Amino acid sequence: MILEIVQYPDARLATPCEPVADVAAVVGLISEMFETMYAAPGRGLAAPQVGVLARVFVMDAGWKSGTKTPRVCINPEIVTVSKETVTGPEGCLSAPGIEVQLTRPARITLDYTDQMGVRQREDLTGFDAICAQHELDHLDGTMHFDRLDAQTRAGLIQDYEATL
Ligand code: NI
């Protein structure tokens, strides 16, 4: 089932999410999140974006360029980040039409529990790293534009609200 995607400025997008205690309880949600993400179409989707305040996101940074790499990240934690950064455009399914130029660490080491309940540790680079950081931000109630300076952020939000 395709779920409705919560749109900014919904308060659920500004609320830190609770850890997932029982992986089995979110298996159905995960499958609907993938369906919703691919249909949107998007490359990442976090649970609060479908109204569930739980620490889980799905991502597939490569599918639009022909390489499917679906990942389920439950209770994710960034363990290390590189000093090297990259700057690039980010969009968000919860704020259509806004593109934000953000600078983030180029590489991260991410710990997470997968859909089988197994704890994983993975080094992510390229768009995988950026996508995971963007989605993890959602679990902390942070939108991409929250990482901008106040003036740039206000300008973007003003433009966005004019389209609502
Ligand atoms: Ni987003």
CSV table of C-alpha atoms in Angstrom, one decimal, residues 9-84:
chain,number,residue,atom,x,y,z
A,9,PRO,CA,5.5,22.1,8.1
A,10,ASP,CA,3.8,19.1,9.7
A,11,ALA,CA,5.0,18.9,13.4
A,12,ARG,CA,5.8,15.2,13.0
A,13,LEU,CA,8.8,16.2,10.8
A,14,ALA,CA,10.2,18.3,13.7
A,15,THR,CA,9.8,15.5,16.3
A,16,PRO,CA,12.7,13.2,17.4
A,17,CYS,CA,11.7,9.6,16.8
A,18,GLU,CA,11.7,6.7,19.3
A,19,PRO,CA,14.0,3.7,18.9
A,20,VAL,CA,12.4,0.6,17.4
A,21,ALA,CA,12.2,-2.1,20.1
A,22,ASP,CA,10.8,-4.9,18.0
A,23,VAL,CA,12.0,-5.3,14.4
A,24,ALA,CA,9.1,-7.8,13.6
A,25,ALA,CA,6.6,-5.0,14.4
A,26,VAL,CA,8.0,-2.7,11.7
A,27,VAL,CA,8.4,-5.3,8.8
A,28,GLY,CA,5.0,-4.4,7.3
A,29,LEU,CA,5.8,-0.7,7.6
A,30,ILE,CA,9.1,-1.2,5.9
A,31,SER,CA,7.6,-2.9,2.9
A,32,GLU,CA,5.0,-0.1,2.6
A,33,MET,CA,7.8,2.5,2.9
A,34,PHE,CA,9.7,1.0,0.0
A,35,GLU,CA,6.6,0.9,-2.1
A,36,THR,CA,5.9,4.5,-1.2
A,37,MET,CA,9.5,5.6,-1.9
A,38,TYR,CA,9.7,4.0,-5.3
A,39,ALA,CA,6.3,5.3,-6.3
A,40,ALA,CA,7.1,8.9,-5.2
A,41,PRO,CA,9.7,8.5,-6.8
A,42,GLY,CA,12.4,9.0,-4.3
A,43,ARG,CA,15.7,7.5,-3.1
A,44,GLY,CA,15.1,7.6,0.6
A,45,LEU,CA,12.2,7.7,3.0
A,46,ALA,CA,12.1,8.0,6.8
A,47,ALA,CA,9.3,6.7,9.0
A,48,PRO,CA,8.2,10.2,10.3
A,49,GLN,CA,7.6,11.1,6.6
A,50,VAL,CA,4.8,8.6,6.7
A,51,GLY,CA,3.7,9.7,10.1
A,52,VAL,CA,5.4,7.0,12.2
A,53,LEU,CA,7.8,8.4,14.9
A,54,ALA,CA,10.1,5.4,14.9
A,55,ARG,CA,13.8,5.3,14.1
A,56,VAL,CA,13.7,3.5,10.8
A,57,PHE,CA,14.4,4.6,7.2
A,58,VAL,CA,14.7,2.9,3.9
A,59,MET,CA,16.9,4.0,1.0
A,60,ASP,CA,18.0,3.0,-2.4
A,61,ALA,CA,20.4,5.6,-3.7
A,62,GLY,CA,21.2,3.8,-6.9
A,63,TRP,CA,17.9,2.6,-8.4
A,64,LYS,CA,17.3,5.7,-10.5
A,65,SER,CA,20.6,5.2,-12.2
A,66,GLY,CA,19.8,1.5,-12.8
A,67,THR,CA,21.5,-0.2,-9.8
A,68,LYS,CA,19.0,-1.3,-7.1
A,69,THR,CA,20.6,-1.2,-3.6
A,70,PRO,CA,17.8,-1.2,-1.2
A,71,ARG,CA,18.7,-0.8,2.5
A,72,VAL,CA,16.7,-0.9,5.6
A,73,CYS,CA,18.2,1.0,8.5
A,74,ILE,CA,16.7,0.5,12.0
A,75,ASN,CA,18.0,2.4,15.0
A,76,PRO,CA,20.9,3.8,12.8
A,77,GLU,CA,23.9,5.5,14.4
A,78,ILE,CA,26.7,7.3,12.6
A,79,VAL,CA,29.9,6.0,14.2
A,80,THR,CA,32.5,8.0,12.3
A,81,VAL,CA,32.5,10.7,9.7
A,82,SER,CA,35.2,11.8,7.3
A,83,LYS,CA,36.9,15.1,7.5
A,84,GLU,CA,36.5,15.4,3.8
